[in-house]
mmCIF file of C-alpha atoms in Angstrom:
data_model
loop_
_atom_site.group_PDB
_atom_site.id
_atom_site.type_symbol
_atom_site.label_atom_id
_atom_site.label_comp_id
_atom_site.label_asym_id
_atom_site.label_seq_id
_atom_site.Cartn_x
_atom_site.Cartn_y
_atom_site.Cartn_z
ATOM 1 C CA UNK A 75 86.811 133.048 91.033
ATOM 2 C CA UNK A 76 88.597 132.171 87.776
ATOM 3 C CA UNK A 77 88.700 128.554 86.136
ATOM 4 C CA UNK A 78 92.538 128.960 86.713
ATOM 5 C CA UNK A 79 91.927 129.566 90.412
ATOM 6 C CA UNK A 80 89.664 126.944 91.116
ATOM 7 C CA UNK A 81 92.600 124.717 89.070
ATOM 8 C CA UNK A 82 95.406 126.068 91.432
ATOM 9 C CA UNK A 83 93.039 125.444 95.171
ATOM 10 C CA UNK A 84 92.747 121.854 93.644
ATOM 11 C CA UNK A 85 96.048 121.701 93.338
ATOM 12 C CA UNK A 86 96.645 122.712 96.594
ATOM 13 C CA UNK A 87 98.747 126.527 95.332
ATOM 14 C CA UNK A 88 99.444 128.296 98.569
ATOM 15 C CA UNK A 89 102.073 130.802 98.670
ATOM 16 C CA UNK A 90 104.178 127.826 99.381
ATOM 17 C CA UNK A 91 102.814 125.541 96.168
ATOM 18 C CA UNK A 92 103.203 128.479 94.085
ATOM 19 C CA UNK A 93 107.019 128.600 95.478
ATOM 20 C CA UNK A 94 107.740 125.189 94.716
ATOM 21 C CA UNK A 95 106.069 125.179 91.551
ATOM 22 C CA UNK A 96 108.192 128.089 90.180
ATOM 23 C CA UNK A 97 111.244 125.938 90.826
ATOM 24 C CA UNK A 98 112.901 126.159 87.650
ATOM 25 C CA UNK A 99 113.573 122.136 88.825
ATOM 26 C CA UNK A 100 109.906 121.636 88.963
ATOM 27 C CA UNK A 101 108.918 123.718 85.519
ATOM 28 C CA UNK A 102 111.542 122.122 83.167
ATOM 29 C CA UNK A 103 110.879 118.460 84.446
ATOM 30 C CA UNK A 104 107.296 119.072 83.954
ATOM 31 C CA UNK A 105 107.820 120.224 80.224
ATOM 32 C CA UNK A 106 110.808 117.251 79.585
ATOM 33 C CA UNK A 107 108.907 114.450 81.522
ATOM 34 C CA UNK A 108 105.308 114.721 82.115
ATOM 35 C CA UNK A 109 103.038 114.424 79.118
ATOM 36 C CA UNK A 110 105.931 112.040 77.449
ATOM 37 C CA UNK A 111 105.316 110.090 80.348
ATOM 38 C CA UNK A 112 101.974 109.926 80.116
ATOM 39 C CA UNK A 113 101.919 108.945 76.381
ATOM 40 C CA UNK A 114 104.502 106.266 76.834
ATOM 41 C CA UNK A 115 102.538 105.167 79.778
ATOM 42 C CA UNK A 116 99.184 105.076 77.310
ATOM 43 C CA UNK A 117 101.497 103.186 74.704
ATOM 44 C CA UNK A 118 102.637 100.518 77.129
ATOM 45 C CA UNK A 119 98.920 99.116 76.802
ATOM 46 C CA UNK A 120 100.452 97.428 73.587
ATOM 47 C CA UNK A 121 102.814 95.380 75.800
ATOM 48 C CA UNK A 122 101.697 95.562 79.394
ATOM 49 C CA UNK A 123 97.700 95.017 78.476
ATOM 50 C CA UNK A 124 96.078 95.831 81.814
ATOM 51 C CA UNK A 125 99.439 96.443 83.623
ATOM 52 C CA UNK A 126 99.969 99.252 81.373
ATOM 53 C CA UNK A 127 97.601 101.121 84.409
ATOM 54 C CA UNK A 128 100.461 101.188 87.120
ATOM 55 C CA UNK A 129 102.797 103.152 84.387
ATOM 56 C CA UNK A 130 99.868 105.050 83.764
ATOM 57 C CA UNK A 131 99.184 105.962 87.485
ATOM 58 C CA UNK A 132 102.789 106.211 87.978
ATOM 59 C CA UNK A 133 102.858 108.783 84.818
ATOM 60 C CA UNK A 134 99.707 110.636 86.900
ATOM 61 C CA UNK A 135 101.078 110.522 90.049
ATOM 62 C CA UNK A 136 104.246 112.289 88.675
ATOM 63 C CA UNK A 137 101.993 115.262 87.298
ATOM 64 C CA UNK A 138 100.146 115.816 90.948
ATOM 65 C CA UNK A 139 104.017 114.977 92.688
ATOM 66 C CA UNK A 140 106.304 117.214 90.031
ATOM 67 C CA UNK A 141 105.036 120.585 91.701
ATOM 68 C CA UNK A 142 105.318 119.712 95.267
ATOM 69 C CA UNK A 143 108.927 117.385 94.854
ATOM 70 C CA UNK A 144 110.854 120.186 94.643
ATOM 71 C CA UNK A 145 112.056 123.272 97.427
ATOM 72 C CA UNK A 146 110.751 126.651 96.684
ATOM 73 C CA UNK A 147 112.725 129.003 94.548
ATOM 74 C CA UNK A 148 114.682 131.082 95.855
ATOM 75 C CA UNK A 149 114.042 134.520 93.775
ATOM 76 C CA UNK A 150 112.457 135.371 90.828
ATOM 77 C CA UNK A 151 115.611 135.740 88.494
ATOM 78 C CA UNK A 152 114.839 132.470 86.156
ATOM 79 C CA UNK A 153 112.583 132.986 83.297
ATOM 80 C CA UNK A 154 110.348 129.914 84.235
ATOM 81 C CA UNK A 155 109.920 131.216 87.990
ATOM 82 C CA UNK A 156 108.943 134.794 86.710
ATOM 83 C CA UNK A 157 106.135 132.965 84.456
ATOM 84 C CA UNK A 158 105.048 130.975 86.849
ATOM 85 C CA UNK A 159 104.702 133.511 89.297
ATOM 86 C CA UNK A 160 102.686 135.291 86.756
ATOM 87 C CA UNK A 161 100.553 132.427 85.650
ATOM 88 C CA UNK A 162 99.677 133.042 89.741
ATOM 89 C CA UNK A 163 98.687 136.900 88.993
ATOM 90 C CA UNK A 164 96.597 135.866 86.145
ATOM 91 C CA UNK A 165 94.961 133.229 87.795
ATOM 92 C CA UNK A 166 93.764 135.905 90.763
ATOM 93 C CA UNK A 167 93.377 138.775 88.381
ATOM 94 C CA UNK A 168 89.518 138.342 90.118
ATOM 95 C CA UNK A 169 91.257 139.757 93.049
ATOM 96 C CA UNK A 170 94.014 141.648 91.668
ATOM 97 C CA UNK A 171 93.413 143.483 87.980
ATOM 98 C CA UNK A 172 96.427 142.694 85.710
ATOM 99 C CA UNK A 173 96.932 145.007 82.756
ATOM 100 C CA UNK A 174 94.698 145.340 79.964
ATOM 101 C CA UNK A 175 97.302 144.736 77.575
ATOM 102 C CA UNK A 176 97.201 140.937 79.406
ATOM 103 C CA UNK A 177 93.905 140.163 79.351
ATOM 104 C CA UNK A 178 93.469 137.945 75.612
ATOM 105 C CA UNK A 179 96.695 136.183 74.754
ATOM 106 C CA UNK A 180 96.879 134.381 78.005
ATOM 107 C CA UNK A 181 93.306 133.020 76.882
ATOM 108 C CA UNK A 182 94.550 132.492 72.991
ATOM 109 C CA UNK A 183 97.124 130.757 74.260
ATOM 110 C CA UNK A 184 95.435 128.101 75.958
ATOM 111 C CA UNK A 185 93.102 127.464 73.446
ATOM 112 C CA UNK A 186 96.078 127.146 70.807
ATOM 113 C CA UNK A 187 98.056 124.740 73.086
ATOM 114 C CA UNK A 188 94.076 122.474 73.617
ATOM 115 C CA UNK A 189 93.917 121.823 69.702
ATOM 116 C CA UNK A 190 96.847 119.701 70.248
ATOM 117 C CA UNK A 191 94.427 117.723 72.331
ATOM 118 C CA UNK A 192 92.706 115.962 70.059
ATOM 119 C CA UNK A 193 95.913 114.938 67.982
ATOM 120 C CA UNK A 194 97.799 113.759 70.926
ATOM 121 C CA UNK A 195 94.741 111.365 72.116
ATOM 122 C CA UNK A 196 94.205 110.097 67.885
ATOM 123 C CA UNK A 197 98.146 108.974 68.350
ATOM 124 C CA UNK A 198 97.494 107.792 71.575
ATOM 125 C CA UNK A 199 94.629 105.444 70.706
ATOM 126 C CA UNK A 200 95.933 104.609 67.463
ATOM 127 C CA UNK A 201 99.648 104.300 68.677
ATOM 128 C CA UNK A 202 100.758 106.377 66.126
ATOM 129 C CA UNK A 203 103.449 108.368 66.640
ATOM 130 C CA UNK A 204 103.058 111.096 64.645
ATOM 131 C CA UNK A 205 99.821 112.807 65.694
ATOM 132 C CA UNK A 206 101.368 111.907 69.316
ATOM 133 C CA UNK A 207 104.292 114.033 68.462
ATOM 134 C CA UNK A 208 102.235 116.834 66.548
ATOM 135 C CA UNK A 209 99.700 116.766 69.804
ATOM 136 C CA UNK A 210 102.604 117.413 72.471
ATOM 137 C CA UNK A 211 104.225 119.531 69.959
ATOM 138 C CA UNK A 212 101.025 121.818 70.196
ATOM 139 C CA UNK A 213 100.304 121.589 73.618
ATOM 140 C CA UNK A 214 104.260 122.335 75.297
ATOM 141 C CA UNK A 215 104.767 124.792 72.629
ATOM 142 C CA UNK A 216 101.493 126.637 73.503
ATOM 143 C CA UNK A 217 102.317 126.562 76.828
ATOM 144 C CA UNK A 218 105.586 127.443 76.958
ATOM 145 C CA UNK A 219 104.292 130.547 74.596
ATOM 146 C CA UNK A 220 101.521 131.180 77.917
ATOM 147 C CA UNK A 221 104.356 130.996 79.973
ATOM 148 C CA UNK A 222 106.578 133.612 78.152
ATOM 149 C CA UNK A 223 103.440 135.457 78.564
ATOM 150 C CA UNK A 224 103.122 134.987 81.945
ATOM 151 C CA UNK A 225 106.631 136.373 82.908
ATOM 152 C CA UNK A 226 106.037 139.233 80.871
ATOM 153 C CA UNK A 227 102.772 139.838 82.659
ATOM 154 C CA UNK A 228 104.804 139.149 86.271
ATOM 155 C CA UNK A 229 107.180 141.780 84.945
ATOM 156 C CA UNK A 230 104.422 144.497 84.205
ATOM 157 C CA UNK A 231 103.050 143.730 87.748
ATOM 158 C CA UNK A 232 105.714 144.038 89.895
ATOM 159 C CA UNK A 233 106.592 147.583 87.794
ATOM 160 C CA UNK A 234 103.246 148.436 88.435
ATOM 161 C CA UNK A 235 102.967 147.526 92.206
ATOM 162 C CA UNK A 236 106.564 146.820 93.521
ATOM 163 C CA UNK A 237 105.101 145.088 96.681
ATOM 164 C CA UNK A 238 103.832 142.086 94.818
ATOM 165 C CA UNK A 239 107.553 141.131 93.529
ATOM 166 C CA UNK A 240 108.239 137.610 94.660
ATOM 167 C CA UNK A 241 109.712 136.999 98.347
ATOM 168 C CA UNK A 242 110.482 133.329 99.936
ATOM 169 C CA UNK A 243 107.673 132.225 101.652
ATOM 170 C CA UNK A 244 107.867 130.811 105.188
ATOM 171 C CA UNK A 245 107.792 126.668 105.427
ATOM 172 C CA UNK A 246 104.698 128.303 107.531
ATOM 173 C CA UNK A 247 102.978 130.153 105.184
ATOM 174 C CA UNK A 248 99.598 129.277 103.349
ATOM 175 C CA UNK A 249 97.851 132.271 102.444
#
């Protein structure tokens, strides 16, 4: 089992999860609102004191919602749903091989889009806006890089194996 597996069962990523999290709805709001959220959230400390921790679990509880608020897409025709779909192939290439052309950058990637980790949490401690900045900037632009990745890597796949091409799940299905 890969870490990215073990990620997606905790985050409950049936075929039905994976559906709704390929909503183009559910991808773009994630990128526009979540880890802005969060930091605001952080940064209301300065005016909220302890309150600040019901923006803050508001801001969380958006991040666990945001893949599950919206329906499941309908094809695979947006860019976003094709690299979701293959962030899915990647994360159960212990099951299914994907190409060996796939199998560094998707792990490059991540690692580029963590060192904005330690940036983001310097701003958020310090409420400083530009390491804040310069630590989202690193982590969405690394992982909208993965992502382009990822829908190249769905694309090889479903050349490869036309059977594993998305199709609308069920409301009943939860393989």
């Amino acid at each position: 089992m890969t870490t990215e597996s073990r990620i997606a069962s905790f985050f409950g990523l049936d075929d039905m999860g994976w559906a709704k999290h390929a909503n183009p709805w559910s991808g773009w709001t994630r990128f526009i609102t979540c880890l802005p959220l969060f930091a605001l959230a952080v940064w209301s400390r300065v005016w909220l004191g302890w309150w600040s921790l019901v923006p803050i679990a508001g801001a969380l509880l958006w991040i666990w919602l945001n893949p599950r608020a919206f329906g499941p897409v309908q094809d695979d025709r947006a860019w976003i749903a094709r690299g979701v779909f293959g962030e899915r192939f990647w994360s159960n290439r212990h099951r299914v091989p994907v190409p060996a052309r796939h199998q560094i950058m998707p792990n490059i990637l991540n690692v580029a889009s963590l060192t904005g980790f330690p940036f983001l949490v310097w701003g958020l401690v310090a409420i400083d806006p530009w390491p804040t900045i310069f630590g989202m900037a690193m982590i969405i632009g690394g992982k909208l890089w993965y992502i382009d990745r990822m829908a190249i890597l769905y694309e090889d796949m479903i050349v490869q194996r036309p059977e594993l091409r998305y199709r609308q799940p069920s409301e009943t299905s939860s393989r």
